[in-house]
Amino acid sequence: QRQAILAVPLNGHTGKVIAQGVQPGAIAVNGDRVYFVDDGAHLGDATLMSVGKDGSDPIALAFGASDFVAFAVHGGSVYLASATDGTVSSVPVTGGARTTLSSGNQVIAALAADDSGVYFTDFGKGRVVKLPSGGGDAVVLADGEPGPTALAVDGKTVYFANPKEGTVKAVPEAGGSVRTLASGLVGPQALVVGASDVYVLENAVSGDGSVAAIAKKGGAPVIITRRQVDPTAIAIQGSHLYWAKRTEDTLAGTTGALLSIGLDAASAFPASECTLPPKTATASFADDAGAPPCDATCSGDCVSGRCIENVVSLPAGSMSAYTLAVDANALYWGSAIGADVTTSSDSIETAPLSG
């Protein structure tokens, strides 16, 4: 199957391919360009690329004998991590020489950047590390962790996941005590930070994954939706949360989808908004509590009073999205279907839920 980087506007119109013939890895959007890793056909073939949002002006920013497992775009630079050689490096967003910032790490899993520095999880050494923006020695923010992977920052705090022990933890960017925000999670593998909550994808071995919200102050996870088959990526933009499913969902009749839910800006506990008789008989995203499908105001299903929107359904026989980025105008993702993508006219419910 052909693989591609695709984009679809948040207004639900027809999407388009912006890069074809690639093996999509990590993806990000910044300004007027989309950045992505082309993993290539073999280990060591990876290339960090950028392309205009309309698919124009592709630029190869970095390439060589590395596998770029994660990167972040910030302040005129792209910071990227390689798992095989344990390095963190930077390259200008316009292209140029690549500079090594950190080496000697083992199995870097995730990376983020803000004005204060560059942050990454070292799965092999069980560490969360900061590289200060002003230079100087690396700072170990957390040590002795059982395989930290996913990572997110909000300008004050670093949040990270430990799938082996089922926890999400937090530590100040400036250094300090590590706090456990939530435990008992099953395979937490991707994080994104909102105004007052951390959103996490759980991916159980059985394939019965879920999306959960965890208050930044800590507490029991709030399950937003269950039965998400192999969820792979999560993103937040404004008042909506987006996530991708990769493998087959027999209830939905597709091999994956991009999904969305409206979030109240102040709380992870919005009031019920969709309780009328269902518009369709589908129950593909109903949770274990037996929440009703959505009414005529919602194109998806109603889970715990929340409308789960099917933004994009990929046709049977194709792999689904496995990387995801979003800005104010569109969703961008890597997929193994190199064709135009059409969404339904009512595919996104834009009104936020009331809290």
Coordinates of C-alpha atoms in Angstrom, one line a residue:
Q1 CA 0.0 0.0 0.0
R2 CA 1.1 3.6 -0.7
Q3 CA 1.8 5.7 2.4
A4 CA 1.3 9.4 2.7
I5 CA 1.0 12.5 4.8
L6 CA -2.6 13.7 4.6
A7 CA -4.5 16.8 5.8
V8 CA -8.2 17.4 6.3
P9 CA -9.7 20.8 7.3
L10 CA -11.5 21.0 10.6
N11 CA -14.6 22.2 8.7
G12 CA -15.2 18.7 7.5
H13 CA -14.4 19.2 3.8
T14 CA -12.4 17.0 1.5
G15 CA -8.9 16.3 2.6
K16 CA -5.8 16.0 0.5
V17 CA -2.4 14.3 0.2
I18 CA 0.5 16.7 1.0
A19 CA 3.3 14.1 0.7
Q20 CA 3.4 10.6 -1.0
G21 CA 5.8 7.8 -1.2
V22 CA 6.9 8.2 2.4
Q23 CA 7.0 5.9 5.5
P24 CA 5.4 8.3 8.0
G25 CA 6.8 8.6 11.5
A26 CA 6.5 11.4 14.0
I27 CA 4.6 14.5 12.7
A28 CA 4.2 18.2 13.8
V29 CA 2.8 21.4 12.4
N30 CA 4.3 24.8 13.1
G31 CA 3.5 28.1 11.3
D32 CA 2.9 27.5 7.7
R33 CA 4.7 24.1 7.4
V34 CA 4.2 20.5 8.3
Y35 CA 7.2 18.6 9.7
F36 CA 7.5 14.8 9.6
V37 CA 9.9 11.9 9.8
D38 CA 10.1 9.6 6.7
D39 CA 11.3 6.3 8.3
G40 CA 12.4 4.9 5.0
A41 CA 12.4 1.3 4.0
H42 CA 15.2 0.2 6.3
L43 CA 16.6 1.2 9.7
G44 CA 19.0 4.1 9.2
D45 CA 17.1 5.5 6.2
A46 CA 15.1 8.1 8.2
T47 CA 14.8 11.6 6.9
L48 CA 13.4 14.6 8.8
M49 CA 11.3 16.6 6.3
S50 CA 9.2 19.8 6.1
V51 CA 6.6 20.7 3.5
G52 CA 4.2 23.5 3.0
K53 CA 0.7 22.9 4.2
D54 CA -0.4 22.7 0.5
G55 CA 2.3 20.1 -0.2
S56 CA 4.7 22.6 -1.8
D57 CA 8.4 23.2 -1.2
P58 CA 9.6 20.0 0.5
I59 CA 12.8 20.3 2.4
A60 CA 15.0 17.5 3.8
L61 CA 16.3 18.9 7.1
A62 CA 18.2 15.9 8.4
F63 CA 19.1 12.4 7.3
G64 CA 21.6 9.7 7.9
A65 CA 22.1 6.5 9.9
S66 CA 19.6 7.3 12.6
D67 CA 16.0 6.5 13.4
F68 CA 14.4 9.7 14.4
V69 CA 11.8 8.5 17.0
A70 CA 10.7 12.0 18.2
F71 CA 11.1 15.7 17.4
A72 CA 9.8 19.1 18.4
V73 CA 9.7 22.4 16.6
H74 CA 10.4 25.5 18.7
G75 CA 12.1 28.9 18.4
G76 CA 13.4 28.5 14.9
S77 CA 14.9 25.0 15.5
V78 CA 13.8 21.4 15.2
Y79 CA 15.0 19.2 18.0
L80 CA 15.2 15.5 17.2
A81 CA 16.0 12.3 19.0
S82 CA 17.5 9.1 17.8
A83 CA 16.9 5.8 19.6
T84 CA 19.7 3.9 18.0
D85 CA 22.6 6.2 18.7
G86 CA 21.1 7.9 21.8
T87 CA 21.5 11.4 20.6
V88 CA 19.5 14.6 20.8
S89 CA 20.3 17.1 18.1
S90 CA 19.0 20.3 16.6
V91 CA 18.8 21.7 13.1
P92 CA 17.4 25.1 11.8
V93 CA 13.8 25.0 10.5
T94 CA 15.2 26.3 7.2
G95 CA 17.8 23.6 7.0
G96 CA 21.5 23.6 7.7
A97 CA 24.1 21.9 9.9
R98 CA 22.9 19.4 12.5
T99 CA 24.2 20.0 16.0
T100 CA 24.5 17.3 18.7
L101 CA 23.1 18.5 22.0
S102 CA 23.3 15.3 24.1
S103 CA 24.8 11.8 23.6
G104 CA 25.2 8.6 25.5
N105 CA 21.5 8.1 26.1
Q106 CA 19.7 4.7 25.8
V107 CA 16.5 4.3 23.9
I108 CA 15.1 7.8 23.8
A109 CA 11.3 7.5 23.6
A110 CA 9.8 11.0 23.5
L111 CA 10.9 14.6 23.2
A112 CA 9.4 18.1 23.8
A113 CA 10.7 21.7 23.8
D114 CA 9.6 25.1 25.2
D115 CA 11.3 28.4 26.1
S116 CA 13.1 26.8 29.0
G117 CA 14.7 23.9 27.3
V118 CA 14.4 20.5 25.6
Y119 CA 13.1 17.5 27.5
F120 CA 13.2 13.8 26.7
T121 CA 12.5 10.5 28.2
D122 CA 15.4 7.9 28.3
F123 CA 13.6 4.6 28.4
G124 CA 16.8 2.6 28.7
K125 CA 18.2 4.5 31.7
G126 CA 14.8 5.2 33.3
R127 CA 15.3 9.0 33.2
V128 CA 13.5 12.2 32.3
V129 CA 16.2 14.8 31.2
K130 CA 16.2 18.5 30.5
L131 CA 18.7 20.3 28.3
P132 CA 18.5 24.0 29.4
S133 CA 17.8 26.5 26.6
G134 CA 20.8 28.6 27.7
G135 CA 23.2 25.7 27.4
G136 CA 25.0 24.0 30.2
D137 CA 24.9 20.5 31.6
A138 CA 21.9 18.2 31.2
V139 CA 19.6 18.1 34.2
V140 CA 18.1 14.8 35.3
L141 CA 14.6 15.6 36.5
A142 CA 13.5 12.1 37.3
D143 CA 15.6 8.9 37.7
G144 CA 15.0 5.3 38.5
E145 CA 11.7 5.3 36.5
P146 CA 10.6 1.9 35.1
G147 CA 10.8 2.8 31.4
P148 CA 9.3 6.3 30.9
T149 CA 8.0 6.9 27.4
A150 CA 5.4 9.6 26.5
L151 CA 6.2 13.2 27.5
A152 CA 4.4 16.6 27.4
V153 CA 5.2 20.0 28.9
D154 CA 3.1 23.1 29.6
G155 CA 5.7 25.7 30.4
K156 CA 5.9 24.9 34.1
T157 CA 5.7 21.1 34.5
V158 CA 6.9 18.0 32.7
Y159 CA 4.4 15.1 32.5
F160 CA 5.5 11.6 31.6
A161 CA 4.1 8.1 31.4
N162 CA 5.5 4.8 32.7
P163 CA 3.6 2.0 30.8
K164 CA 5.4 -0.7 32.8
E165 CA 3.9 0.4 36.1
G166 CA 0.8 2.1 34.6
T167 CA 1.4 5.6 35.9
V168 CA 1.4 9.2 34.8
K169 CA 3.8 11.4 36.8
A170 CA 4.8 15.1 36.9
V171 CA 7.9 17.0 37.8
P172 CA 8.6 20.8 37.7
E173 CA 10.6 22.0 34.7
A174 CA 12.9 23.7 37.1
G175 CA 13.5 20.5 39.0
G176 CA 12.0 19.2 42.2
S177 CA 10.0 16.3 43.6
V178 CA 8.3 13.8 41.2
R179 CA 4.6 13.4 41.8
T180 CA 2.4 10.5 40.7
L181 CA -0.8 11.9 39.2
A182 CA -2.5 8.6 38.5
S183 CA -1.8 4.9 38.7
G184 CA -3.6 1.8 37.7
L185 CA -3.5 2.7 34.0
V186 CA -3.1 0.1 31.3
G187 CA -0.3 0.8 28.9
P188 CA -0.4 4.6 28.9
Q189 CA 1.5 5.5 25.7
A190 CA 0.7 9.1 24.6
L191 CA 0.1 12.3 26.5
V192 CA -1.2 15.8 25.7
V193 CA -1.7 18.7 28.1
G194 CA -4.8 20.9 28.4
A195 CA -5.6 23.8 30.6
S196 CA -6.4 21.8 33.7
D197 CA -6.0 18.2 32.7
V198 CA -3.6 15.7 31.1
Y199 CA -5.1 13.5 28.5
V200 CA -3.7 10.0 28.0
L201 CA -4.2 7.1 25.6
E202 CA -4.3 3.6 27.2
N203 CA -3.6 0.7 24.9
A204 CA -4.4 -2.6 26.6
V205 CA -2.9 -5.8 25.3
S206 CA -6.4 -7.0 24.3
G207 CA -6.8 -4.0 22.0
D208 CA -9.5 -2.5 24.2
G209 CA -7.9 0.9 24.5
S210 CA -9.3 4.1 26.1
V211 CA -8.9 7.8 26.3
A212 CA -8.6 9.2 29.9
A213 CA -8.4 12.6 31.6
I214 CA -6.2 13.1 34.6
A215 CA -6.3 16.4 36.6
K216 CA -3.0 18.2 36.8
K217 CA -3.3 18.1 40.6
G218 CA -3.7 14.4 40.5
G219 CA -6.5 12.0 41.2
A220 CA -8.4 9.0 39.7
P221 CA -8.4 8.9 35.8
V222 CA -11.7 9.8 34.2
I223 CA -12.4 7.5 31.3
I224 CA -13.6 9.6 28.3
T225 CA -14.2 6.6 26.1
R226 CA -13.4 2.9 25.9
R227 CA -13.2 0.3 23.1
Q228 CA -10.7 2.3 21.1
V229 CA -8.9 -0.4 19.1
D230 CA -5.1 0.3 19.1
P231 CA -5.2 4.1 19.7
T232 CA -1.9 5.5 18.6
A233 CA -1.7 9.3 18.8
I234 CA -3.5 12.2 20.6
A235 CA -3.6 16.0 20.1
I236 CA -5.5 18.9 21.4
Q237 CA -6.6 22.2 19.7
G238 CA -8.8 24.7 21.3
S239 CA -11.9 23.1 22.9
H240 CA -11.4 19.7 21.2
L241 CA -9.4 16.6 21.8
Y242 CA -8.4 14.4 18.8
W243 CA -7.0 10.9 18.6
A244 CA -6.2 8.2 16.1
K245 CA -7.0 4.5 15.9
R246 CA -4.8 2.3 13.8
T247 CA -6.2 -1.2 13.5
E248 CA -9.5 -2.8 12.6
D249 CA -12.7 -1.9 14.5
T250 CA -15.3 -4.5 13.4
L251 CA -18.1 -2.6 15.0
A252 CA -17.3 0.6 13.0
G253 CA -16.6 -1.3 9.8
T254 CA -13.3 0.4 9.2
T255 CA -9.6 -0.2 9.8
G256 CA -9.3 2.9 11.8
A257 CA -10.4 6.5 12.2
L258 CA -9.6 10.0 13.5
L259 CA -11.9 10.9 16.3
S260 CA -12.8 14.0 18.3
I261 CA -14.6 15.1 21.5
G262 CA -15.5 18.5 22.7
L263 CA -14.0 19.5 26.1
D264 CA -15.2 22.1 28.5
A265 CA -12.3 24.5 29.0
A266 CA -12.5 24.4 32.8
S267 CA -13.4 20.8 33.7
A268 CA -13.0 17.2 32.6
F269 CA -16.6 16.6 33.8
P270 CA -19.0 18.3 31.4
A271 CA -22.7 17.9 31.9
S272 CA -24.6 15.4 29.7
E273 CA -25.5 16.9 26.3
C274 CA -26.6 13.9 24.2
T275 CA -29.3 11.8 25.6
L276 CA -32.1 11.8 23.0
P277 CA -33.0 8.8 20.9
P278 CA -30.1 7.7 18.7
K279 CA -29.9 9.0 15.1
T280 CA -28.4 5.7 14.0
A281 CA -28.2 2.2 15.5
T282 CA -24.4 2.2 15.7
A283 CA -22.8 1.7 19.1
S284 CA -19.2 1.4 18.0
F285 CA -17.9 3.8 20.7
A286 CA -20.3 3.1 23.5
D287 CA -18.5 2.5 26.8
D288 CA -18.9 -0.3 29.4
A289 CA -21.5 1.8 31.3
G290 CA -23.8 1.4 28.3
A291 CA -24.1 5.1 27.5
P292 CA -26.6 5.8 24.7
P293 CA -25.6 6.7 21.1
C294 CA -25.9 10.3 20.2
D295 CA -29.0 12.2 19.2
A296 CA -29.5 14.2 16.0
T297 CA -27.2 16.9 17.2
C298 CA -24.2 14.6 17.1
S299 CA -22.8 12.6 14.2
G300 CA -21.0 10.1 16.3
D301 CA -21.9 8.3 19.6
C302 CA -22.7 9.5 23.0
V303 CA -20.3 8.2 25.7
S304 CA -20.9 9.3 29.3
G305 CA -22.8 12.3 28.0
R306 CA -20.1 13.3 25.5
C307 CA -20.4 13.3 21.8
I308 CA -17.6 11.3 20.1
E309 CA -17.2 12.6 16.6
N310 CA -15.9 10.5 13.7
V311 CA -13.8 13.1 11.9
V312 CA -12.3 10.7 9.3
S313 CA -13.1 7.1 8.6
L314 CA -10.5 5.2 6.5
P315 CA -11.9 2.6 4.2
A316 CA -11.6 -1.1 4.9
G317 CA -8.4 -2.6 3.5
S318 CA -6.2 0.3 4.4
M319 CA -4.2 0.9 7.6
S320 CA -5.4 3.9 9.7
A321 CA -3.6 6.9 11.0
Y322 CA -0.7 6.3 13.3
T323 CA 0.7 9.8 13.7
L324 CA -1.3 12.9 14.3
A325 CA -0.9 16.7 14.5
V326 CA -3.5 19.5 14.6
D327 CA -3.6 23.3 14.3
A328 CA -6.5 25.8 14.2
N329 CA -7.4 24.9 10.7
A330 CA -6.7 21.2 10.0
L331 CA -5.6 17.7 11.1
Y332 CA -2.5 16.2 9.6
W333 CA -1.6 12.6 9.8
G334 CA 0.5 9.7 8.4
S335 CA -1.4 6.8 6.9
A336 CA -1.0 3.9 4.5
I337 CA -3.7 5.2 2.1
G338 CA -2.4 7.6 -0.5
A339 CA -5.7 9.0 -1.8
D340 CA -8.0 11.9 -1.2
V341 CA -10.0 11.6 2.1
T342 CA -13.6 12.7 2.3
T343 CA -15.4 13.5 5.5
S344 CA -19.1 13.9 6.1
S345 CA -20.6 17.3 6.2
D346 CA -21.5 16.9 9.9
S347 CA -18.3 15.2 10.9
I348 CA -17.2 17.7 13.6
E349 CA -19.3 19.1 16.4
T350 CA -17.7 22.5 17.0
A351 CA -19.6 23.6 20.1
P352 CA -17.8 22.9 23.4
L353 CA -19.6 20.9 26.1
S354 CA -21.0 22.9 29.0
G355 CA -19.5 22.1 32.4

